[in-house]
Every structure is written in C-alpha cells, then in structure tokens.
Amino acid sequence: MLHLDLSPAQSFLAPGYHDQCKDKLAQAHQWLQTATGLGNDFVGWVHLPVEYDKEEFARIQAAAKKIQAQSKALVVIGIGGSYLGARAVIEVLKSPNYNALPKDTPDIYFAGNGLSSDALQEIVTMIGDRDFSVNIISKSGTTTEPAVAFRVFKDMLEKKYGKDGARERIYATTDAARGALKGLADKEGYEEFVVPDDVGGRFSVLTAVGLLPIAVAGIDIEALMAGAAAQRQECIDQPDASASAQYAAARHALFESGKSVEILAGFEPSFRFFGEWWKQLFGESEGKEGKGLFPASVDFTADLHSMGQYIQQGQRLMLETVVRFEKPLTEVAIPNDPDNVDGLNFLTGKTLSYVNEQAIRGTRLAHVDGGVPNIVITLPRRDEDSIGRLIYFFEYACGLSGHLLGVNPFDQPGVEAYKKNMFALLGKPGYEDQKAALEARLK
Ligand code: PA5
C-alpha cells in the first residue's frame, strides 16, 4: 500500500482547500478517464497497467532472457522520457551500484542521454571485449543525442559480430508505424518494440520503453505492472479522494499560496534517479505559460549537509515531498567502540535504518518549523509492487495537477527551442539564416 500523509503540510493549507477544488478535480479525473481534456491524444498511460499489449509484454520478457543469455552488457540508448524511467526503476529496485555488484544479469550502461564524448568513450571502455547488446529507444529516431550514440554502438556491434550477428543484438523501441528508427529497424530486421502513439515519453516507463531494460536487470515486470494497476484502481474508485487526488489538491493549493518550488526528498541513495524521472514528469507537464512549481530533488541525509541550510533558512519558497520506505532490504547494526571517541555508544546495537528513521522524523519537524510544508509518502519496502504504485501515483497526480493549473499536461513545446538553435549552429540544411543571426548574437 502507498500511504500519503498531508498532516505536516496542514498548517500551511487554508481550511477547505480540498473542497474548493473538488469540482475541478472531478472534471480533471473525467478528462483523464475518458480522454476528453487538453492533451487527450496522450492519455494512453491512464489505463496502461491493465490494458497493455500482452503479446508484446511476453516478447519483452523473452527478449530480456535472450539478452541475459547472450550478453554481459546491455547498452540502453535514449534520452528524456526514453531513458529516465528505466534508469530510475533499475536504480531504486536494484542499486545505483548495480553494475559493480555481484549478479547473474548483464551490466546496464545508459548512453545517448547527452553529448559528452568522454562519457560515451567511457562506456566503450567499460564494455571492453565483452559480449553486448543494444536497446535503442527513440520514438522519432532523429533525436540527436541517441541517434549519434546509436551510430557508434551499431558500428561497434557490426565490426564485432558482422551485420547478421549485430541484427541479433539490436532491439529497437520506437513508433509503431513512422519515423527514422522504425524505417531502419524494418530494413535491418531488428526486433522491434512499440512506443504507443498515445503515451508521451515522460509517461512511458510502463511501456516497452522502460520495461525491456528493467526486465533485463532481473526485475519482475509483472509485479511492477500489478502495483501500478492497484494504484490505478484506487484513482478510479476515489476520484477526488485517492492519494493522487489529495496530493494534486495540496500541492496546487500550496502553489496558489505562493510556493514556487517543490523538492522531492528521499532517504535512500537508490532513490536519487527516481527524483530525476519525477522532475521530468512534473517539469515538462506543468512548466508552461509562466506557471508551475519548479521540481527539484534532494538526496538525504547527504544533502542535509549541503542544501539543508537553504531549505531550513533560505527564501521561503519551497514545499517538500518525502518518499520513505518502511523497511530496508538489509539491516546493519552499529558496533560498540570501547573508546567511544565519537560519543555515539548510546547507539550501540541499534540498526542504521532505525537511525535513518529518526533522521526522517527529525528533518520533517525541523523543516516544518522552518516554514516548509511537508508531504510524506510511505511505502512498505523497495519492491516491484511499491514502485509500480509510486509510478502510477505520481503520473495520475501529475495529470490531475496539470489540469488544476489549467495547462495542457501532455505537451512540451518549450523543449524545441534549444534544438532549433543547436541545429542552426551545427549547419543543418534549411537553417542557414538562423545560423548567421545566432552566431552574431554569440560574438
Ligand atoms: O518526454 C519527451 O517527450 C522527451 O523527453 C522525449 O522522450 C525525448 O526527447 C526523446 O525523444 P525520442 O524518443 O523521440 O528520441
């Protein structure tokens, strides 16, 4: 079960705030359920946890097994919505140190999520002469970052295994019918998986986009979907009182009362990348028309020793959403020190998770005292069920929240601006006029 606690935010919320937006919530819920609101072409994710393509799901599981048997490493090439979900789930359910830990599944490297030649070369070096496969994920197939990286790894595969051997190791996740990658995959005979037309990148983690890499890491994708399906049911059963609806209403009220930044805080280092996924989800969905909470994320307790100062006493512009897991996967007991040099012998025999829990409790009180409303989301443990629920909880809350804000939560017109400039500066045919103007401005 996912549990939402709004009580540490209550003193910052006006009485009746939830009732005031009940009608809007009901309307937003209706729009999402029936695909009739703004951005209605992109709400395929709403029913995905139960209405997914079962035949493709079985192919994903089979392909994951084949990659596990054939390869010591998988290079996952994609950016933004075609990358963050898979990495978030693998890190939170396995570890940020997944590649370094003992395991019987392939190492997973994420490429094509930037333009750093050093980062790309490092992946080539880490693969070395080991057997590897590639999952290229791009709806369009023309996004510069993944397209350039794919050229490099495709070339490596073809040199190592020949064209026929490479074909057996390349998996293309792309549009069902259109696009450059679709054309190439058809021509070369790669195994293909689909980015559904009605699911935008940031909502695509529970499609083949996320599921294939996640399954290769040995994560039970059926249990992940089941967790998401359970959370979806709660959203359907309680249109204005589900955890997602309550969260959307509270953060909207806090935004209206002047908060402009929401920080997502975790107390597990493995949660860090989930924060990256969450930032894209809310940032791209709400940050438009001059509106939207700015989504940031922090990794506690580490960031309490850096950002903690600002959160406690800087500009009073934040609300904080904390995700905590009731039980760790392992327990570490604190040993006794006969000299007690650090004065911490009162903790002897206590577990680290007990100390972490007191840090969570103490931080919450301190931040609330410092004027930072807290919202606390509790999950039993870091497992597939919990993470499936958490993904859907945030996705649905994001859809509702975008509608409360009055924006289209499912488009992202702003991301084109840098691309146009970059293409012009790179000399892409058709951009000649812009190039001269941009170069003049950069002088
Ligand atoms: O959410 C989005 O739409 C973006 O983050 C895209 O997923 C990202 O730009 C990658 O696009 P594509 O899958 O076409 O390569």
CSV table of C-alpha atoms and ligand atoms in Angstrom, one decimal:
chain,number,residue,atom,x,y,z
A,1,MET,CA,0.0,0.0,0.0
A,2,LEU,CA,1.0,3.6,-0.6
A,3,HIS,CA,0.2,5.9,2.2
A,4,LEU,CA,0.0,9.7,1.9
A,5,ASP,CA,0.4,11.9,4.9
A,6,LEU,CA,-0.6,15.5,4.5
A,7,SER,CA,-0.6,16.4,8.2
A,8,PRO,CA,2.8,18.0,8.2
A,9,ALA,CA,1.5,20.4,5.5
A,10,GLN,CA,-1.8,21.1,7.1
A,11,SER,CA,-0.9,24.2,9.0
A,12,PHE,CA,0.2,25.8,5.6
A,13,LEU,CA,-3.1,24.9,3.9
A,14,ALA,CA,-6.2,27.1,4.0
A,15,PRO,CA,-9.2,25.5,5.6
A,16,GLY,CA,-11.4,23.9,3.0
A,17,TYR,CA,-8.8,24.0,0.2
A,18,HIS,CA,-9.6,20.4,-0.8
A,19,ASP,CA,-13.4,21.1,-1.1
A,20,GLN,CA,-12.7,24.2,-3.1
A,21,CYS,CA,-11.1,22.2,-5.9
A,22,LYS,CA,-13.3,19.2,-5.7
A,23,ASP,CA,-15.2,20.1,-8.8
A,24,LYS,CA,-12.1,20.8,-10.8
A,25,LEU,CA,-10.6,17.5,-9.6
A,26,ALA,CA,-13.7,15.7,-10.6
A,27,GLN,CA,-13.5,17.3,-14.0
A,28,ALA,CA,-9.8,16.5,-14.4
A,29,HIS,CA,-10.5,12.9,-13.4
A,30,GLN,CA,-13.2,12.7,-16.0
A,31,TRP,CA,-10.9,14.1,-18.7
A,32,LEU,CA,-8.2,11.6,-17.9
A,33,GLN,CA,-10.5,8.6,-17.7
A,34,THR,CA,-12.4,9.5,-20.9
A,35,ALA,CA,-9.6,11.1,-22.9
A,36,THR,CA,-11.6,14.3,-23.4
A,37,GLY,CA,-9.5,17.1,-21.9
A,38,LEU,CA,-6.5,19.1,-23.1
A,39,GLY,CA,-3.8,16.8,-24.5
A,40,ASN,CA,-6.3,14.0,-24.8
A,41,ASP,CA,-4.3,12.3,-27.5
A,42,PHE,CA,-1.6,11.5,-24.9
A,43,VAL,CA,-3.5,9.8,-22.1
A,44,GLY,CA,-2.8,6.2,-23.1
A,45,TRP,CA,-0.8,5.7,-19.9
A,46,VAL,CA,-4.0,6.1,-17.8
A,47,HIS,CA,-5.3,2.5,-18.5
A,48,LEU,CA,-1.9,1.0,-19.5
A,49,PRO,CA,-1.4,-1.0,-16.3
A,50,VAL,CA,-4.3,-3.2,-17.3
A,51,GLU,CA,-4.7,-2.6,-21.0
A,52,TYR,CA,-1.2,-3.3,-22.2
A,53,ASP,CA,-0.4,-5.4,-25.2
A,54,LYS,CA,0.0,-8.9,-23.7
A,55,GLU,CA,1.7,-10.3,-26.8
A,56,GLU,CA,4.3,-7.6,-26.7
A,57,PHE,CA,4.8,-8.0,-23.0
A,58,ALA,CA,5.6,-11.7,-23.5
A,59,ARG,CA,8.1,-10.7,-26.2
A,60,ILE,CA,9.7,-8.2,-23.9
A,61,GLN,CA,10.2,-11.0,-21.3
A,62,ALA,CA,11.6,-13.3,-24.0
A,63,ALA,CA,13.9,-10.7,-25.3
A,64,ALA,CA,15.2,-9.9,-21.8
A,65,LYS,CA,16.0,-13.6,-21.4
A,66,LYS,CA,17.8,-13.7,-24.7
A,67,ILE,CA,19.9,-10.6,-23.8
A,68,GLN,CA,20.7,-12.1,-20.4
A,69,ALA,CA,21.9,-15.4,-22.1
A,70,GLN,CA,23.8,-13.7,-24.9
A,71,SER,CA,25.4,-10.7,-23.4
A,72,LYS,CA,27.4,-9.5,-20.4
A,73,ALA,CA,26.3,-5.9,-21.0
A,74,LEU,CA,23.3,-4.0,-22.4
A,75,VAL,CA,23.7,-0.5,-23.7
A,76,VAL,CA,20.4,1.4,-23.3
A,77,ILE,CA,20.4,4.3,-25.7
A,78,GLY,CA,17.8,7.0,-25.2
A,79,ILE,CA,17.2,10.5,-23.6
A,80,GLY,CA,14.5,12.2,-21.5
A,81,GLY,CA,11.3,10.1,-21.4
A,82,SER,CA,13.1,7.4,-23.4
A,83,TYR,CA,15.6,6.9,-20.7
A,84,LEU,CA,14.8,8.3,-17.2
A,85,GLY,CA,12.1,5.8,-16.2
A,86,ALA,CA,14.2,2.7,-16.9
A,87,ARG,CA,17.2,4.1,-15.0
A,88,ALA,CA,15.0,5.2,-12.1
A,89,VAL,CA,13.4,1.8,-11.7
A,90,ILE,CA,16.6,-0.1,-12.1
A,91,GLU,CA,18.4,2.1,-9.5
A,92,VAL,CA,15.7,2.1,-7.0
A,93,LEU,CA,14.9,-1.6,-7.2
A,94,LYS,CA,18.5,-2.9,-7.7
A,95,SER,CA,21.1,-0.2,-6.9
A,96,PRO,CA,23.0,2.8,-8.3
A,97,ASN,CA,25.9,0.3,-8.0
A,98,TYR,CA,24.0,-2.3,-10.0
A,99,ASN,CA,26.9,-2.8,-12.4
A,100,ALA,CA,29.5,-3.3,-9.7
A,101,LEU,CA,27.5,-5.6,-7.5
A,102,PRO,CA,27.7,-9.5,-7.9
A,103,LYS,CA,24.7,-10.6,-10.1
A,104,ASP,CA,23.8,-13.0,-12.9
A,105,THR,CA,22.2,-10.4,-15.1
A,106,PRO,CA,24.1,-8.1,-17.6
A,107,ASP,CA,25.6,-4.8,-16.7
A,108,ILE,CA,23.5,-2.0,-18.0
A,109,TYR,CA,25.0,1.2,-19.4
A,110,PHE,CA,22.9,4.2,-20.3
A,111,ALA,CA,24.1,6.1,-23.4
A,112,GLY,CA,22.8,8.8,-25.7
A,113,ASN,CA,21.5,10.9,-22.9
A,114,GLY,CA,23.9,13.7,-23.5
A,115,LEU,CA,26.6,14.8,-25.9
A,116,SER,CA,29.7,14.2,-23.9
A,117,SER,CA,32.4,12.4,-25.9
A,118,ASP,CA,34.2,11.4,-22.7
A,119,ALA,CA,31.0,9.8,-21.2
A,120,LEU,CA,30.5,7.8,-24.4
A,121,GLN,CA,34.1,6.7,-24.7
A,122,GLU,CA,33.9,5.5,-21.0
A,123,ILE,CA,31.1,3.2,-21.9
A,124,VAL,CA,33.0,1.8,-24.8
A,125,THR,CA,36.0,1.2,-22.5
A,126,MET,CA,33.8,-0.4,-19.8
A,127,ILE,CA,32.3,-2.8,-22.3
A,128,GLY,CA,35.8,-3.8,-23.4
A,129,ASP,CA,35.7,-7.0,-25.4
A,130,ARG,CA,32.7,-8.5,-23.6
A,131,ASP,CA,29.6,-9.6,-25.4
A,132,PHE,CA,27.0,-6.9,-25.5
A,133,SER,CA,23.6,-6.0,-26.9
A,134,VAL,CA,21.9,-2.6,-27.6
A,135,ASN,CA,18.4,-1.3,-26.9
A,136,ILE,CA,17.9,1.9,-28.9
A,137,ILE,CA,14.8,3.8,-27.7
A,138,SER,CA,13.6,6.7,-29.7
A,139,LYS,CA,10.1,7.4,-30.8
A,140,SER,CA,11.3,9.7,-33.6
A,141,GLY,CA,14.6,8.1,-34.3
A,142,THR,CA,16.0,11.6,-35.1
A,143,THR,CA,16.8,12.9,-31.6
A,144,THR,CA,20.4,13.9,-31.9
A,145,GLU,CA,21.8,12.5,-28.7
A,146,PRO,CA,20.6,8.9,-29.0
A,147,ALA,CA,20.9,8.9,-32.8
A,148,VAL,CA,24.6,9.8,-32.6
A,149,ALA,CA,25.3,7.3,-29.8
A,150,PHE,CA,23.5,4.6,-31.8
A,151,ARG,CA,25.8,5.2,-34.8
A,152,VAL,CA,28.7,4.4,-32.5
A,153,PHE,CA,27.4,1.3,-30.9
A,154,LYS,CA,25.8,-0.1,-34.1
A,155,ASP,CA,29.2,0.3,-35.8
A,156,MET,CA,30.9,-1.5,-32.8
A,157,LEU,CA,28.4,-4.4,-33.0
A,158,GLU,CA,28.7,-4.8,-36.7
A,159,LYS,CA,32.5,-4.8,-36.6
A,160,LYS,CA,32.5,-7.3,-33.7
A,161,TYR,CA,29.7,-9.7,-34.9
A,162,GLY,CA,29.1,-8.8,-38.6
A,163,LYS,CA,25.8,-7.4,-39.9
A,164,ASP,CA,23.9,-10.6,-39.2
A,165,GLY,CA,25.3,-11.0,-35.7
A,166,ALA,CA,24.6,-7.4,-34.9
A,167,ARG,CA,21.0,-7.8,-36.0
A,168,GLU,CA,20.5,-10.4,-33.3
A,169,ARG,CA,21.7,-8.0,-30.7
A,170,ILE,CA,19.9,-4.8,-31.6
A,171,TYR,CA,16.5,-4.1,-30.1
A,172,ALA,CA,14.6,-1.0,-31.4
A,173,THR,CA,11.9,0.6,-29.3
A,174,THR,CA,10.2,3.1,-31.5
A,175,ASP,CA,7.0,4.3,-33.1
A,176,ALA,CA,4.7,1.6,-34.4
A,177,ALA,CA,4.5,3.0,-37.9
A,178,ARG,CA,6.5,6.1,-38.5
A,179,GLY,CA,9.9,7.6,-38.0
A,180,ALA,CA,13.5,7.2,-39.0
A,181,LEU,CA,14.3,4.4,-36.5
A,182,LYS,CA,11.2,2.5,-37.5
A,183,GLY,CA,12.4,2.6,-41.1
A,184,LEU,CA,15.9,1.5,-40.2
A,185,ALA,CA,14.6,-1.3,-37.9
A,186,ASP,CA,12.3,-2.6,-40.6
A,187,LYS,CA,15.1,-2.5,-43.2
A,188,GLU,CA,17.7,-4.2,-41.0
A,189,GLY,CA,15.4,-6.7,-39.3
A,190,TYR,CA,15.9,-5.7,-35.7
A,191,GLU,CA,13.5,-6.9,-33.1
A,192,GLU,CA,11.0,-4.0,-32.5
A,193,PHE,CA,9.0,-2.8,-29.6
A,194,VAL,CA,6.5,0.0,-29.6
A,195,VAL,CA,6.3,3.4,-28.1
A,196,PRO,CA,2.5,3.8,-28.2
A,197,ASP,CA,1.2,6.8,-30.1
A,198,ASP,CA,-0.9,8.0,-27.1
A,199,VAL,CA,1.8,7.8,-24.5
A,200,GLY,CA,4.3,10.7,-24.2
A,201,GLY,CA,7.9,10.0,-23.3
A,202,ARG,CA,7.7,11.0,-19.6
A,203,PHE,CA,4.7,8.7,-19.1
A,204,SER,CA,6.2,5.7,-21.0
A,205,VAL,CA,8.1,3.8,-18.3
A,206,LEU,CA,5.5,1.1,-18.1
A,207,THR,CA,5.7,0.5,-21.9
A,208,ALA,CA,8.5,-1.3,-23.7
A,209,VAL,CA,10.5,1.9,-23.3
A,210,GLY,CA,11.1,1.1,-19.7
A,211,LEU,CA,10.1,-2.5,-19.4
A,212,LEU,CA,12.7,-4.1,-21.6
A,213,PRO,CA,15.8,-2.7,-19.8
A,214,ILE,CA,14.0,-3.2,-16.5
A,215,ALA,CA,13.4,-6.8,-17.2
A,216,VAL,CA,17.0,-7.3,-18.4
A,217,ALA,CA,18.1,-6.2,-14.9
A,218,GLY,CA,16.1,-9.1,-13.4
A,219,ILE,CA,13.2,-7.1,-12.1
A,220,ASP,CA,9.8,-8.7,-12.1
A,221,ILE,CA,7.8,-6.6,-14.6
A,222,GLU,CA,4.6,-8.4,-14.0
A,223,ALA,CA,4.7,-7.4,-10.3
A,224,LEU,CA,5.6,-3.8,-11.3
A,225,MET,CA,2.5,-3.6,-13.5
A,226,ALA,CA,0.4,-5.2,-10.8
A,227,GLY,CA,1.5,-2.5,-8.4
A,228,ALA,CA,0.6,0.2,-10.9
A,229,ALA,CA,-2.8,-1.5,-11.6
A,230,ALA,CA,-3.6,-1.5,-7.9
A,231,GLN,CA,-2.9,2.3,-7.7
A,232,ARG,CA,-4.9,2.9,-10.9
A,233,GLN,CA,-7.9,1.2,-9.3
A,234,GLU,CA,-7.6,3.5,-6.3
A,235,CYS,CA,-7.7,6.5,-8.6
A,236,ILE,CA,-10.8,5.2,-10.3
A,237,ASP,CA,-12.6,4.2,-7.0
A,238,GLN,CA,-11.9,7.5,-5.3
A,239,PRO,CA,-11.9,10.2,-8.0
A,240,ASP,CA,-11.4,13.1,-5.5
A,241,ALA,CA,-10.0,11.3,-2.5
A,242,SER,CA,-7.4,9.0,-3.9
A,243,ALA,CA,-3.8,9.6,-2.7
A,244,SER,CA,-3.1,11.1,-6.2
A,245,ALA,CA,-6.1,13.5,-5.9
A,246,GLN,CA,-5.2,14.6,-2.4
A,247,TYR,CA,-1.6,15.2,-3.4
A,248,ALA,CA,-2.6,17.1,-6.5
A,249,ALA,CA,-5.0,19.3,-4.5
A,250,ALA,CA,-2.5,20.0,-1.7
A,251,ARG,CA,0.4,20.9,-4.0
A,252,HIS,CA,-1.9,23.0,-6.1
A,253,ALA,CA,-3.1,24.9,-3.0
A,254,LEU,CA,0.4,25.4,-1.9
A,255,PHE,CA,1.4,26.7,-5.3
A,256,GLU,CA,-1.5,29.1,-5.2
A,257,SER,CA,-0.5,30.3,-1.8
A,258,GLY,CA,2.9,31.4,-3.1
A,259,LYS,CA,5.2,28.3,-3.0
A,260,SER,CA,7.1,28.0,-6.2
A,261,VAL,CA,9.5,25.1,-5.7
A,262,GLU,CA,8.7,21.5,-4.8
A,263,ILE,CA,11.6,19.4,-3.6
A,264,LEU,CA,11.3,15.6,-3.7
A,265,ALA,CA,13.3,14.1,-0.9
A,266,GLY,CA,14.5,10.5,-0.5
A,267,PHE,CA,16.5,8.9,2.3
A,268,GLU,CA,17.9,6.1,0.1
A,269,PRO,CA,20.7,6.8,-2.4
A,270,SER,CA,19.0,4.3,-4.7
A,271,PHE,CA,16.1,6.8,-4.9
A,272,ARG,CA,18.1,9.5,-6.5
A,273,PHE,CA,17.3,8.7,-10.1
A,274,PHE,CA,13.6,8.3,-9.3
A,275,GLY,CA,13.9,12.0,-8.5
A,276,GLU,CA,15.3,12.7,-12.0
A,277,TRP,CA,12.3,10.9,-13.5
A,278,TRP,CA,9.9,12.8,-11.3
A,279,LYS,CA,11.5,16.1,-12.3
A,280,GLN,CA,10.9,15.5,-15.9
A,281,LEU,CA,7.3,14.2,-15.2
A,282,PHE,CA,6.3,17.4,-13.4
A,283,GLY,CA,8.6,19.9,-15.0
A,284,GLU,CA,7.6,19.1,-18.6
A,285,SER,CA,3.9,18.7,-17.7
A,286,GLU,CA,3.4,21.8,-15.6
A,287,GLY,CA,6.2,24.2,-16.5
A,288,LYS,CA,4.5,26.3,-19.2
A,289,GLU,CA,2.5,29.5,-19.7
A,290,GLY,CA,4.6,31.1,-16.9
A,291,LYS,CA,3.2,28.6,-14.4
A,292,GLY,CA,4.2,25.5,-12.4
A,293,LEU,CA,6.1,24.5,-9.3
A,294,PHE,CA,9.8,24.1,-10.1
A,295,PRO,CA,10.6,20.5,-9.4
A,296,ALA,CA,13.9,19.8,-7.7
A,297,SER,CA,15.2,16.7,-5.8
A,298,VAL,CA,17.4,16.1,-2.9
A,299,ASP,CA,19.2,13.0,-1.6
A,300,PHE,CA,19.0,12.9,2.2
A,301,THR,CA,20.8,12.7,4.6
A,302,ALA,CA,23.7,13.7,2.3
A,303,ASP,CA,22.0,16.9,1.0
A,304,LEU,CA,21.1,17.9,4.5
A,305,HIS,CA,24.8,18.7,4.9
A,306,SER,CA,24.7,21.0,1.8
A,307,MET,CA,21.2,22.1,0.7
A,308,GLY,CA,19.8,21.6,4.3
A,309,GLN,CA,20.8,25.2,5.2
A,310,TYR,CA,18.8,26.7,2.3
A,311,ILE,CA,15.8,24.5,2.9
A,312,GLN,CA,15.8,25.5,6.6
A,313,GLN,CA,16.5,29.2,6.3
A,314,GLY,CA,16.7,30.4,2.7
A,315,GLN,CA,13.9,32.0,0.8
A,316,ARG,CA,10.6,30.6,2.0
A,317,LEU,CA,9.5,29.3,-1.4
A,318,MET,CA,9.5,25.5,-1.0
A,319,LEU,CA,7.3,22.6,-0.2
A,320,GLU,CA,8.9,19.3,0.4
A,321,THR,CA,7.6,15.8,-0.6
A,322,VAL,CA,9.3,13.0,1.1
A,323,VAL,CA,9.3,9.4,0.0
A,324,ARG,CA,10.2,6.9,2.7
A,325,PHE,CA,10.3,3.1,2.7
A,326,GLU,CA,9.3,1.4,6.0
A,327,LYS,CA,11.8,-1.4,5.8
A,328,PRO,CA,15.3,-1.6,4.3
A,329,LEU,CA,16.4,-4.6,2.3
A,330,THR,CA,19.2,-5.3,4.7
A,331,GLU,CA,20.0,-4.4,8.3
A,332,VAL,CA,23.3,-3.1,9.6
A,333,ALA,CA,23.9,-3.0,13.4
A,334,ILE,CA,26.1,-0.2,14.8
A,335,PRO,CA,29.1,-1.7,16.6
A,336,ASN,CA,30.4,-0.7,20.1
A,337,ASP,CA,33.6,1.4,20.3
A,338,PRO,CA,35.3,0.8,23.7
A,339,ASP,CA,36.9,4.3,23.5
A,340,ASN,CA,33.6,5.9,22.5
A,341,VAL,CA,35.6,8.6,20.7
A,342,ASP,CA,32.6,9.9,18.8
A,343,GLY,CA,30.4,9.7,21.9
A,344,LEU,CA,27.9,7.6,20.0
A,345,ASN,CA,28.0,4.4,22.1
A,346,PHE,CA,24.3,5.1,23.1
A,347,LEU,CA,23.6,3.8,19.5
A,348,THR,CA,25.5,0.5,20.0
A,349,GLY,CA,23.4,-2.4,18.7
A,350,LYS,CA,20.8,0.0,17.1
A,351,THR,CA,20.3,-0.5,13.4
A,352,LEU,CA,21.3,2.1,10.8
A,353,SER,CA,17.7,2.0,9.5
A,354,TYR,CA,16.5,3.0,13.0
A,355,VAL,CA,18.9,6.0,12.9
A,356,ASN,CA,17.8,6.8,9.4
A,357,GLU,CA,14.1,6.8,10.5
A,358,GLN,CA,14.9,9.2,13.3
A,359,ALA,CA,16.6,11.4,10.8
A,360,ILE,CA,13.5,11.4,8.7
A,361,ARG,CA,11.3,12.3,11.7
A,362,GLY,CA,13.7,15.0,12.9
A,363,THR,CA,14.1,16.5,9.5
A,364,ARG,CA,10.4,16.7,9.0
A,365,LEU,CA,9.9,18.6,12.2
A,366,ALA,CA,12.8,20.9,11.6
A,367,HIS,CA,11.6,21.8,8.1
A,368,VAL,CA,8.0,22.3,9.1
A,369,ASP,CA,9.3,24.6,11.9
A,370,GLY,CA,11.4,26.4,9.3
A,371,GLY,CA,8.3,27.1,7.1
A,372,VAL,CA,8.5,24.2,4.7
A,373,PRO,CA,5.2,22.3,4.3
A,374,ASN,CA,5.9,18.5,4.2
A,375,ILE,CA,4.0,15.8,2.4
A,376,VAL,CA,5.1,12.3,3.3
A,377,ILE,CA,4.6,9.3,1.1
A,378,THR,CA,5.3,5.9,2.7
A,379,LEU,CA,5.8,2.6,1.0
A,380,PRO,CA,6.5,-0.7,2.8
A,381,ARG,CA,9.7,-1.5,1.0
A,382,ARG,CA,11.7,-1.1,-2.2
A,383,ASP,CA,10.0,-3.8,-4.2
A,384,GLU,CA,8.2,-4.0,-7.5
A,385,ASP,CA,4.7,-3.6,-6.1
A,386,SER,CA,5.7,-0.4,-4.2
A,387,ILE,CA,7.5,1.2,-7.2
A,388,GLY,CA,4.7,0.3,-9.6
A,389,ARG,CA,2.3,2.0,-7.2
A,390,LEU,CA,4.6,5.0,-6.8
A,391,ILE,CA,5.0,5.5,-10.6
A,392,TYR,CA,1.2,5.5,-11.2
A,393,PHE,CA,0.6,7.6,-8.1
A,394,PHE,CA,2.8,10.4,-9.5
A,395,GLU,CA,1.6,10.0,-13.1
A,396,TYR,CA,-2.0,10.4,-12.1
A,397,ALA,CA,-1.3,13.2,-9.7
A,398,CYS,CA,0.6,14.9,-12.5
A,399,GLY,CA,-2.3,14.6,-14.9
A,400,LEU,CA,-4.8,16.0,-12.3
A,401,SER,CA,-2.4,18.7,-11.2
A,402,GLY,CA,-1.7,20.0,-14.7
A,403,HIS,CA,-5.4,20.3,-15.3
A,404,LEU,CA,-5.9,22.1,-12.0
A,405,LEU,CA,-3.3,24.5,-13.2
A,406,GLY,CA,-5.1,25.0,-16.5
A,407,VAL,CA,-2.3,23.9,-18.7
A,408,ASN,CA,-2.0,21.0,-21.2
A,409,PRO,CA,-0.1,18.5,-19.1
A,410,PHE,CA,0.8,16.4,-22.0
A,411,ASP,CA,2.7,18.6,-24.4
A,412,GLN,CA,6.2,20.1,-24.2
A,413,PRO,CA,6.5,22.9,-26.8
A,414,GLY,CA,9.4,24.5,-24.9
A,415,VAL,CA,11.9,21.8,-25.5
A,416,GLU,CA,12.2,22.6,-29.2
A,417,ALA,CA,13.9,26.0,-28.7
A,418,TYR,CA,17.4,24.7,-27.9
A,419,LYS,CA,17.2,22.1,-30.6
A,420,LYS,CA,16.5,24.7,-33.3
A,421,ASN,CA,19.4,26.8,-32.2
A,422,MET,CA,21.7,23.7,-32.0
A,423,PHE,CA,20.7,22.6,-35.5
A,424,ALA,CA,21.3,26.0,-36.9
A,425,LEU,CA,24.7,26.3,-35.2
A,426,LEU,CA,25.7,22.9,-36.5
A,427,GLY,CA,24.8,23.9,-40.0
A,428,LYS,CA,21.8,21.7,-40.6
A,429,PRO,CA,20.4,22.3,-44.2
A,430,GLY,CA,17.5,24.6,-44.0
A,431,TYR,CA,18.7,26.6,-41.0
A,432,GLU,CA,21.2,28.9,-42.8
A,433,ASP,CA,19.5,32.2,-42.0
A,434,GLN,CA,19.2,31.4,-38.3
A,435,LYS,CA,22.8,30.3,-38.1
A,436,ALA,CA,24.2,33.7,-39.2
A,437,ALA,CA,21.8,35.5,-36.7
A,438,LEU,CA,22.8,33.2,-33.8
A,439,GLU,CA,26.5,33.4,-34.5
A,440,ALA,CA,26.2,37.3,-34.5
A,441,ARG,CA,24.5,37.2,-31.1
A,442,LEU,CA,27.2,34.9,-29.7
A,443,LYS,CA,30.1,37.1,-30.7
B,1,PA5,O1,9.1,13.4,-22.9
B,1,PA5,C1,9.5,13.6,-24.0
B,1,PA5,O2,8.8,13.8,-25.0
B,1,PA5,C2,11.0,13.7,-24.3
B,1,PA5,O3,11.7,13.6,-23.2
B,1,PA5,C3,11.4,12.6,-25.3
B,1,PA5,O4,11.1,11.4,-24.7
B,1,PA5,C4,12.9,12.7,-25.6
B,1,PA5,O5,13.2,14.0,-26.2
B,1,PA5,C5,13.3,11.6,-26.6
B,1,PA5,O6,12.5,11.7,-27.8
B,1,PA5,P1,12.6,10.5,-28.8
B,1,PA5,O7,12.0,9.3,-28.1
B,1,PA5,O8,11.8,10.9,-30.0
B,1,PA5,O9,14.1,10.2,-29.1
